């Protein structure tokens, strides 16, 4: 029996690293000439293609990902209670699939694509697809205010003090 759907952002919420910066740093160390190719892709196409290129050219296991263990415990407990945990990220499918396969508490993922960046209100529209279940969103950014405003609740990792302060000032309850 599914009691709810938990959705969670990737960088800064589930992992403390910025995934794009981590990928760039790893590529500079392992294969610096690929940075020029990535820059060309960014100029000629868009950031989605550049991030996907970075993700496919990097050994994701070689990056030291810094997990937020409070968020991991939260989604693990939700899974034990029968909830579905979905990684909802503006990252690319390669990155989202990597973390979904690596972390047992995640059931599936929704990532950006060439035609839709899952950020801010677009994330809310994806969450809305699960409206037959109780939904909860774990996020860290001021971009997530659109989601929290529509869901009526906010789950924010405690280290995101600027976001928490902003919500207390502009959305008091």
Steps between C-alpha positions, in 0.01 A plus 500: 500500500657825387451776753668775305750611245823660620693699244848629560741735323850373432772761537521661839195311638593133460866563428687803628710533185393699199494219245606715204802643682596153623479364145704789361773462762518126440525547124775765535704252705433187292469633145561875463466506120134400534430836667545669162250262343258568786539877451429460127185300579390766748547777241338312210217326684406563866590414857302174494721353227815627672399345835407172334838498322675560833304218663580251226871591490546475877527194719224597745628251758834682514340820632481540875127571539417656835158366599265672739438214742199672660328506159605139431355389836179693427444333162607158634238526776241614245578193287463273804157658557394412145560834332639531150822705481571677174814694421369812327793691363602761245801275435527278195368144469850351531558668837148431629518134399841463668368617839171310468691177436752572775255586780251227594254750650434659160238329287531700180601836361374787291772710340535781253487427130594685186161672493414541870717613789348364820557804715268719706143495366582222252589281800164581654325394179679164520402458866141586411491185286496306830205696642310181585758447774619726778812670363793649684800679349845523656688794356760757585464797270300816460406349162297246697262760646259443210479134598458557872238771443284261296551199728446706816799347676878530487767249591839672503835355611597686815826638362314709236469796735451770233201318352352439845548866597337617176198275558461615862502865392281481191280198576431508876252246636 
